[in-house]
Coordinates of C-alpha atoms in Angstrom, one line a residue:
M121 CA 33.4 -48.0 9.1
S122 CA 31.2 -49.3 6.2
S123 CA 31.9 -48.6 2.5
E124 CA 29.4 -48.0 0.0
D125 CA 29.9 -48.2 -3.8
D126 CA 32.3 -46.3 -5.7
T127 CA 30.3 -43.0 -5.7
G128 CA 29.9 -43.1 -1.8
G129 CA 26.3 -43.4 -0.2
E130 CA 24.8 -40.5 1.5
A131 CA 25.3 -41.1 5.3
S132 CA 22.9 -39.6 7.7
G133 CA 25.5 -38.7 10.1
G134 CA 29.2 -39.3 11.0
S135 CA 32.2 -37.4 10.1
F136 CA 32.6 -35.4 6.8
W137 CA 35.6 -37.7 5.9
E138 CA 33.7 -40.9 5.7
P139 CA 32.2 -42.0 2.3
G140 CA 29.3 -40.2 1.0
N141 CA 29.1 -37.5 3.8
Y142 CA 30.2 -34.7 1.3
K143 CA 26.6 -34.9 0.1
R144 CA 25.5 -32.8 2.8
T145 CA 27.8 -30.1 1.5
V146 CA 26.7 -30.7 -2.1
K147 CA 23.0 -30.4 -1.1
R148 CA 23.6 -26.9 0.6
V149 CA 24.1 -25.5 -3.0
D150 CA 20.7 -26.7 -4.0
D151 CA 19.1 -25.4 -0.6
G152 CA 20.8 -21.9 -1.3
N153 CA 18.7 -21.5 -4.4
R154 CA 15.8 -22.8 -2.5
L155 CA 16.4 -20.3 0.1
C156 CA 16.5 -17.4 -2.6
N157 CA 13.0 -18.3 -3.5
D158 CA 12.0 -18.4 -0.1
L159 CA 13.3 -15.0 0.7
I160 CA 11.3 -13.7 -2.2
S161 CA 8.3 -15.4 -1.3
C162 CA 8.6 -14.2 2.5
F163 CA 8.9 -10.5 1.3
Q164 CA 6.4 -10.6 -1.2
E165 CA 3.8 -11.8 1.2
R166 CA 5.0 -8.8 3.4
A167 CA 4.5 -6.3 0.4
K168 CA 0.9 -7.7 0.4
I169 CA 0.6 -6.8 4.1
E170 CA 1.8 -3.4 3.3
K171 CA -0.5 -2.9 0.3
S172 CA -3.6 -4.1 2.4
Y173 CA -2.8 -1.8 5.3
A174 CA -2.4 0.9 2.8
Q175 CA -5.6 0.4 1.4
Q176 CA -7.4 -0.1 4.6
L177 CA -5.9 3.4 5.8
T178 CA -7.2 5.0 2.6
D179 CA -10.8 3.4 2.9
W180 CA -10.8 4.4 6.7
A181 CA -9.9 8.0 5.9
R182 CA -12.4 8.4 3.1
K183 CA -15.4 6.8 5.3
W184 CA -14.7 9.2 8.2
R185 CA -13.9 12.0 6.4
S186 CA -17.3 12.2 5.0
A187 CA -18.9 11.2 8.4
V188 CA -17.0 14.0 10.1
E189 CA -17.9 16.5 7.2
K190 CA -21.7 15.6 7.6
G191 CA -21.4 15.4 11.4
P192 CA -22.2 18.0 14.0
Q193 CA -18.4 18.7 15.0
Y194 CA -17.4 22.0 13.9
G195 CA -14.5 24.7 14.3
T196 CA -10.9 23.9 14.8
L197 CA -11.7 20.7 16.5
E198 CA -13.1 19.4 13.3
K199 CA -10.0 20.3 11.8
A200 CA -8.0 18.5 14.3
W201 CA -10.2 15.5 13.5
H202 CA -9.5 15.8 9.7
A203 CA -5.7 15.9 10.5
F204 CA -5.8 12.4 11.7
L205 CA -7.7 11.4 8.3
T206 CA -5.1 13.5 6.4
A207 CA -2.2 11.6 8.2
A208 CA -3.7 8.4 7.2
D209 CA -3.5 9.3 3.7
K210 CA 0.0 10.2 4.0
L211 CA 0.7 7.1 5.8
S212 CA -0.9 4.9 3.3
E213 CA 1.3 6.6 0.7
I214 CA 4.4 5.7 2.7
H215 CA 3.3 2.0 3.3
L216 CA 2.6 1.9 -0.6
E217 CA 6.3 2.9 -1.4
V218 CA 7.3 0.4 1.0
R219 CA 5.2 -2.2 -0.6
N220 CA 6.6 -1.0 -4.0
R221 CA 10.3 -1.6 -2.9
L222 CA 9.7 -4.9 -1.4
A223 CA 7.6 -6.1 -4.5
G224 CA 9.9 -4.5 -7.1
E225 CA 13.3 -3.3 -6.2
D226 CA 14.3 -6.1 -3.8
T227 CA 12.5 -8.8 -5.5
E228 CA 14.4 -8.0 -8.8
K229 CA 17.7 -7.7 -6.9
I230 CA 17.2 -11.3 -5.4
K231 CA 16.3 -12.7 -8.6
A232 CA 19.2 -11.1 -10.4
W233 CA 21.7 -12.4 -8.0
Q234 CA 20.1 -16.0 -8.0
K235 CA 20.3 -16.2 -11.7
E236 CA 23.9 -15.2 -11.7
A237 CA 24.7 -17.8 -8.7
Y238 CA 22.9 -20.7 -10.1
H239 CA 23.0 -22.1 -13.3
K240 CA 20.4 -24.4 -14.5
Q241 CA 21.2 -27.5 -16.7
M242 CA 19.2 -28.8 -19.4
I243 CA 19.2 -32.3 -17.7
G244 CA 18.0 -30.8 -14.6
G245 CA 19.7 -29.5 -11.5
F246 CA 22.3 -26.7 -11.3
K247 CA 25.9 -26.5 -12.8
E248 CA 27.2 -25.6 -9.3
T249 CA 25.9 -28.8 -7.8
K250 CA 27.2 -30.9 -10.3
E251 CA 30.8 -29.5 -10.1
A252 CA 30.7 -29.9 -6.3
E253 CA 29.5 -33.4 -6.5
D254 CA 32.2 -34.5 -9.3
G255 CA 34.9 -32.7 -7.2
F256 CA 34.1 -34.6 -4.1
R257 CA 33.6 -37.9 -6.2
K258 CA 37.0 -37.5 -7.8
A259 CA 38.8 -36.7 -4.5
Q260 CA 37.2 -39.4 -2.4
K261 CA 37.4 -42.3 -5.1
P262 CA 40.8 -43.4 -4.6
W263 CA 40.6 -43.2 -0.9
V264 CA 37.3 -45.4 -0.9
K265 CA 39.0 -47.9 -3.0
K266 CA 41.9 -48.2 -0.5
L267 CA 39.3 -48.1 2.5
K268 CA 37.6 -51.0 0.7
D269 CA 41.0 -52.9 0.7
V270 CA 41.3 -52.5 4.5
E271 CA 38.0 -53.4 5.2
T272 CA 38.5 -56.5 2.9
S273 CA 41.8 -57.4 4.8
K274 CA 40.1 -56.7 8.2
K275 CA 37.4 -59.2 7.2
N276 CA 39.8 -61.8 6.4
Y277 CA 42.0 -61.4 9.3
H278 CA 39.0 -61.5 11.8
A279 CA 37.6 -64.8 9.9
A280 CA 41.0 -66.1 10.5
R281 CA 41.1 -65.6 13.8
K282 CA 37.6 -66.9 14.3
E283 CA 38.8 -70.4 12.7
E284 CA 42.1 -70.3 15.0
K285 CA 39.9 -70.0 18.0
T286 CA 37.5 -72.9 16.7
A287 CA 40.3 -75.1 16.2
Q288 CA 41.9 -74.6 19.5
T289 CA 38.7 -75.4 21.3
R290 CA 38.3 -78.6 19.4
E291 CA 41.7 -79.4 20.3
N292 CA 41.2 -79.0 23.7
H293 CA 38.0 -80.9 23.8
A294 CA 39.8 -83.8 22.3
K295 CA 42.5 -83.8 24.9
A296 CA 39.8 -84.5 27.3
D297 CA 38.1 -87.0 25.5
S298 CA 39.9 -90.4 25.9
T299 CA 38.2 -92.1 22.9
I300 CA 40.0 -89.8 20.5
S301 CA 42.8 -91.5 18.6
Q302 CA 46.3 -90.3 18.4
E303 CA 45.8 -89.7 14.7
Q304 CA 42.7 -87.7 15.2
M305 CA 44.6 -85.5 17.8
R306 CA 47.4 -85.0 15.3
K307 CA 45.0 -83.7 12.7
L308 CA 43.4 -81.4 15.2
Q309 CA 46.8 -79.8 16.2
D310 CA 47.8 -79.5 12.7
R311 CA 44.5 -77.7 11.9
V312 CA 45.4 -75.5 14.9
E313 CA 48.7 -74.7 13.4
K314 CA 47.5 -74.2 9.9
C315 CA 45.0 -71.6 11.3
V316 CA 47.4 -69.6 13.3
Q317 CA 49.5 -69.2 10.3
E318 CA 46.6 -68.0 8.1
A319 CA 45.7 -65.7 10.9
E320 CA 49.2 -64.2 10.9
K321 CA 49.1 -63.9 7.1
S322 CA 45.9 -62.2 7.2
K323 CA 47.0 -59.8 9.9
D324 CA 50.0 -58.8 8.0
Q325 CA 47.9 -58.1 4.8
Y326 CA 45.5 -56.1 6.8
E327 CA 48.3 -54.0 8.3
K328 CA 49.8 -53.5 4.9
T329 CA 46.5 -52.2 3.6
L330 CA 46.0 -50.1 6.5
E331 CA 49.5 -48.6 6.3
E332 CA 48.7 -48.0 2.7
L333 CA 45.6 -46.0 3.8
N334 CA 47.1 -43.9 6.2
R335 CA 49.7 -43.0 4.0
Y336 CA 47.1 -41.6 1.3
N337 CA 45.1 -39.9 3.8
P338 CA 47.1 -36.5 3.7
R339 CA 46.5 -36.5 0.0
Y340 CA 43.0 -37.4 0.3
M341 CA 42.3 -34.8 3.0
E342 CA 44.2 -32.0 0.7
D343 CA 41.9 -32.8 -2.2
M344 CA 38.6 -32.8 -0.1
E345 CA 39.6 -29.8 1.6
Q346 CA 40.0 -28.0 -1.8
V347 CA 36.5 -28.9 -3.2
F348 CA 35.2 -28.0 0.5
E349 CA 36.7 -24.6 0.2
S350 CA 35.3 -24.2 -3.2
C351 CA 31.8 -25.0 -2.0
Q352 CA 32.4 -22.8 1.1
E353 CA 33.6 -19.6 -0.9
A354 CA 30.3 -20.0 -3.0
E355 CA 28.3 -20.2 0.1
C356 CA 30.0 -17.2 1.7
K357 CA 28.9 -15.2 -1.2
R358 CA 25.3 -16.2 -0.6
L359 CA 25.5 -15.5 3.0
C360 CA 27.0 -12.1 2.4
F361 CA 24.6 -11.2 -0.1
F362 CA 21.4 -12.4 2.3
K363 CA 23.0 -9.9 4.9
E364 CA 23.0 -7.2 2.4
M365 CA 19.5 -8.0 1.3
F366 CA 18.4 -7.9 5.1
L367 CA 19.7 -4.8 5.5
D368 CA 18.2 -3.1 2.4
L369 CA 14.7 -4.5 3.8
H370 CA 15.7 -3.3 7.1
N371 CA 15.7 0.1 5.7
H372 CA 12.9 -0.1 3.6
L373 CA 10.8 -1.4 6.5
N374 CA 12.2 0.9 9.2
L375 CA 9.9 4.1 9.1
S376 CA 11.7 5.5 11.9
T377 CA 14.5 6.8 9.4
N378 CA 11.8 8.0 7.0
E379 CA 11.5 11.9 7.0
S380 CA 8.1 12.0 5.5
F381 CA 6.9 9.6 8.4
H382 CA 8.4 12.0 10.9
A383 CA 6.7 15.2 9.1
L384 CA 3.3 13.3 9.0
Y385 CA 3.2 13.0 12.9
R386 CA 4.7 16.6 13.2
D387 CA 2.0 17.9 11.2
L388 CA -0.9 15.7 12.9
Y389 CA 0.4 17.0 16.3
Q390 CA 0.3 20.7 15.1
G391 CA -3.0 20.1 13.7
I392 CA -4.3 18.8 17.1
M393 CA -2.6 21.8 19.1
A394 CA -4.3 24.2 16.9
A395 CA -7.7 23.2 18.1
N396 CA -8.9 25.9 20.1
D397 CA -12.0 25.8 22.5
H398 CA -12.5 29.5 22.8
E399 CA -12.6 29.9 19.0
D400 CA -15.1 27.3 18.7
L401 CA -17.4 28.7 21.4
K402 CA -17.1 32.2 19.8
W403 CA -17.8 30.7 16.5
W404 CA -20.9 29.2 17.7
R405 CA -22.1 32.3 19.4
N406 CA -21.8 34.3 16.4
V407 CA -23.3 31.7 13.9
H408 CA -25.8 30.1 16.1
G409 CA -26.1 32.0 19.4
P410 CA -26.8 35.4 20.7
G411 CA -23.9 36.9 18.3
M412 CA -26.4 36.6 15.3
A413 CA -27.7 39.4 13.6
M414 CA -31.6 40.3 14.3
N415 CA -33.9 42.4 12.2
W416 CA -35.8 43.7 15.4
P417 CA -39.1 44.9 14.7
Q418 CA -39.5 48.6 13.8
L419 CA -42.0 51.2 12.7
E420 CA -42.6 50.7 9.2
E421 CA -44.3 53.5 7.0
W422 CA -47.1 52.3 4.5
S423 CA -46.4 52.5 0.7
L424 CA -48.1 51.4 -2.4
E425 CA -45.4 48.7 -3.0
T426 CA -45.9 47.2 0.5
Q427 CA -49.5 46.5 -0.5
R428 CA -49.0 45.0 -4.0
P429 CA -50.7 41.5 -4.2
I430 CA -48.5 38.6 -4.3
S431 CA -49.0 36.6 -7.3
R432 CA -49.7 32.9 -7.4
K433 CA -46.4 31.9 -8.6
E434 CA -44.6 33.8 -5.7
K435 CA -46.9 32.1 -3.2
S436 CA -46.1 28.7 -4.4
G437 CA -42.4 29.3 -5.1
K438 CA -41.5 31.3 -2.2
S439 CA -40.5 28.6 0.1
N440 CA -38.5 26.4 -2.5
E441 CA -36.9 29.2 -4.1
D442 CA -35.4 31.5 -1.3
V443 CA -31.6 30.9 -0.8
T444 CA -29.0 32.7 0.8
L445 CA -25.9 33.9 -1.4
T446 CA -22.6 32.5 -0.3
S447 CA -20.2 34.8 -2.0
I448 CA -21.1 38.1 -0.2
V449 CA -18.0 40.0 1.0
P450 CA -18.5 42.2 4.1
A451 CA -18.8 46.0 3.5
G452 CA -16.8 48.7 5.1
D453 CA -18.0 50.9 8.0
G454 CA -21.1 52.6 7.5
V455 CA -22.6 50.1 5.5
K456 CA -25.0 47.4 6.7
Q457 CA -23.2 44.3 7.3
T458 CA -25.7 41.6 6.6
P459 CA -27.2 41.8 3.3
P460 CA -30.7 40.6 2.5
Q461 CA -31.5 37.3 1.0
T462 CA -32.1 37.1 -2.6
K463 CA -34.4 34.7 -4.7
Q464 CA -32.5 32.0 -6.6
R465 CA -32.6 32.6 -10.4
F466 CA -34.0 30.1 -12.6
S467 CA -32.3 28.5 -15.4
H468 CA -32.6 30.1 -18.8
Q469 CA -35.4 27.4 -20.0
E470 CA -37.1 27.9 -16.6
E471 CA -37.1 31.7 -16.9
Q472 CA -38.5 31.4 -20.3
N473 CA -41.3 29.2 -19.4
S474 CA -42.2 31.2 -16.5
H475 CA -42.4 34.4 -18.3
F476 CA -44.2 32.8 -21.1
Y477 CA -47.0 31.5 -18.8
D478 CA -47.2 34.7 -16.9
T479 CA -47.5 36.6 -20.1
L480 CA -50.2 34.3 -21.5
R481 CA -52.2 35.2 -18.4
A482 CA -51.9 38.9 -18.3
S483 CA -50.4 40.6 -21.5
P484 CA -52.9 42.1 -23.6
C485 CA -50.3 42.0 -26.5
M486 CA -51.9 38.3 -27.6
N487 CA -55.2 37.1 -29.3
G488 CA -55.2 40.0 -31.5
G489 CA -55.2 42.6 -29.0
K490 CA -58.2 41.5 -27.0
E491 CA -57.6 41.8 -23.3
E492 CA -58.6 38.9 -21.2
I493 CA -59.5 39.0 -17.5
S494 CA -56.6 38.9 -15.2
E495 CA -55.9 38.0 -11.7
W496 CA -53.1 40.7 -11.1
S497 CA -53.5 44.1 -10.2
D498 CA -52.4 47.0 -12.2
E499 CA -49.1 47.1 -10.0
D500 CA -48.4 43.5 -10.4
T501 CA -48.2 43.6 -14.4
P502 CA -45.6 41.4 -15.5
K503 CA -42.6 43.2 -16.5
K504 CA -41.9 41.3 -19.6
C505 CA -44.1 40.6 -22.7
L506 CA -43.8 38.2 -25.8
E507 CA -42.9 39.8 -29.1
V508 CA -44.7 38.4 -32.2
N509 CA -41.7 36.0 -33.1
G510 CA -41.9 34.6 -29.3
H511 CA -38.8 36.0 -27.7
E512 CA -38.8 37.6 -24.6
E513 CA -37.9 41.3 -24.4
D514 CA -36.9 43.2 -21.2
I515 CA -39.0 46.2 -20.6
K516 CA -36.8 49.2 -21.1
V517 CA -36.9 51.9 -18.5
P518 CA -35.0 55.2 -18.6
G519 CA -31.5 54.9 -16.9
V520 CA -31.8 55.3 -13.1
R521 CA -28.8 55.9 -10.9
V522 CA -28.5 53.6 -8.2
R523 CA -25.9 53.0 -5.3
A524 CA -24.9 49.5 -3.9
L525 CA -25.7 48.9 -0.2
Y526 CA -23.6 45.8 -0.1
D527 CA -20.7 44.0 -1.8
Y528 CA -21.9 41.4 -4.4
A529 CA -19.7 38.9 -6.3
G530 CA -21.5 37.6 -9.5
Q531 CA -22.0 33.7 -9.5
E532 CA -22.9 33.7 -13.2
A533 CA -21.4 34.9 -16.4
D534 CA -24.4 37.2 -16.9
E535 CA -24.0 38.9 -13.4
L536 CA -22.4 41.9 -12.2
S537 CA -20.0 42.2 -9.3
F538 CA -19.6 45.5 -7.2
K539 CA -18.5 46.9 -4.1
A540 CA -20.6 48.7 -1.4
G541 CA -21.1 52.3 -2.2
E542 CA -20.3 51.7 -5.9
E543 CA -22.6 53.6 -8.3
L544 CA -24.4 51.9 -11.3
M545 CA -27.0 52.5 -13.7
K546 CA -30.3 50.7 -13.5
I547 CA -31.5 50.1 -17.0
S548 CA -34.5 47.6 -16.7
E549 CA -37.3 47.0 -14.0
E550 CA -37.0 44.2 -11.4
D551 CA -38.3 41.0 -12.5
E552 CA -40.5 38.4 -10.5
Q553 CA -37.1 36.8 -9.1
G554 CA -36.0 40.0 -7.8
W555 CA -33.1 40.9 -10.4
C556 CA -32.6 43.8 -12.3
K557 CA -30.3 44.7 -15.3
G558 CA -27.9 47.4 -15.1
R559 CA -24.6 49.0 -16.3
L560 CA -21.5 49.5 -14.3
Q561 CA -19.3 52.7 -14.9
T562 CA -17.0 50.5 -17.0
G563 CA -19.8 49.9 -19.4
Q564 CA -20.6 46.3 -18.3
V565 CA -24.0 45.2 -18.5
G566 CA -25.5 42.4 -16.4
L567 CA -28.1 41.4 -13.9
Y568 CA -27.9 42.2 -9.9
P569 CA -30.1 41.6 -7.0
A570 CA -32.6 44.5 -6.8
N571 CA -32.5 44.6 -2.9
Y572 CA -28.8 45.3 -2.8
V573 CA -28.9 48.8 -4.1
E574 CA -30.8 52.0 -3.4
K575 CA -32.0 54.7 -5.7
I576 CA -29.7 57.8 -5.5
I577 CA -32.0 60.7 -4.7
L578 CA -30.7 63.9 -6.2

């Protein structure tokens, strides 16, 4: 064994009991603090992965939800496709919860424990490291001193034996040399005897210091054990805490125990199993196939209304203004199931502009009562005219009782809603967009599509 200074040098290997080898145990305290930081960094990176995955799921679901809605897939199979996208949104929420726990709850728990277990000093390092270092140093210092004495005694003893050996060698050579005088031989013999005495004296001192060291060994071992056990206790707390944290992290990452995770895939499975090829084919037949309604050609009687010329506005707006109402409620038995198409109503400003220009062309109310040449026939006279103040006024007609042919649900605040077979009072003529003003039996007044009713013939 080789001794270092009083503090004991750090050895790269060897027994714990050798000078300075306790520093590996002291270093473990600093390593424990470092491991806390590493644990935080490790699972914060995992939290970033969870967040990134959740965002990718959300983006994927948004992209394909739009693609599926605009694509050619239809019916119950389209719903099954959407079930995957809904499941992705739910899975994204689950992984965001995992991310929040890892980056929030778990990280804060580790930081709190680390702050309580490792106390930083103003001069640098940790209080626990200094306490362990001082404890080992104090326990080892007396033993190291005695060990030094042993090594010094051993060195002296070995040097004495070396001198003894050298003196004996010289003496033996002198005996073989006839030129050596008796006086010189006597001196060599005295030197050998003196070296033997010095060697025996050094040996006694060596044995004495070694015996003293061995007597102190139990005390040394006890003191070192005491400090070591204190370090072991602190390390045990760290190991137990890390195991507890690993279990928490396992619980947060283990989605197999998450009820929301299981419910997600149960719902997805049910959504897939709900796909019905017969229902989808039946739907296509009724909406796009032979099941569609058809107005087959029939004999039509001549009437004055059918011969009415079409205005230029109707000609230009026919292809762009025709729409199908989407809030039609199927009527009961005995009433036509497919309502006719209605023209889309203009906005208030568009309606004013339309009637204004139509009136300028056809109404004799303007230009001081002088009637200009008009392109419209008598039957095509506009149903509205401008008053002197420039406001539109509906052409009033005597109340006419009409009956609804179809159900209609009003789309605007000024529109009426009624059921097929319900009677109402028509109080204005049909405008160019195909709308009339009427009054329900409840007294409500509003607009309705003219081709949804028929006149009640008494």
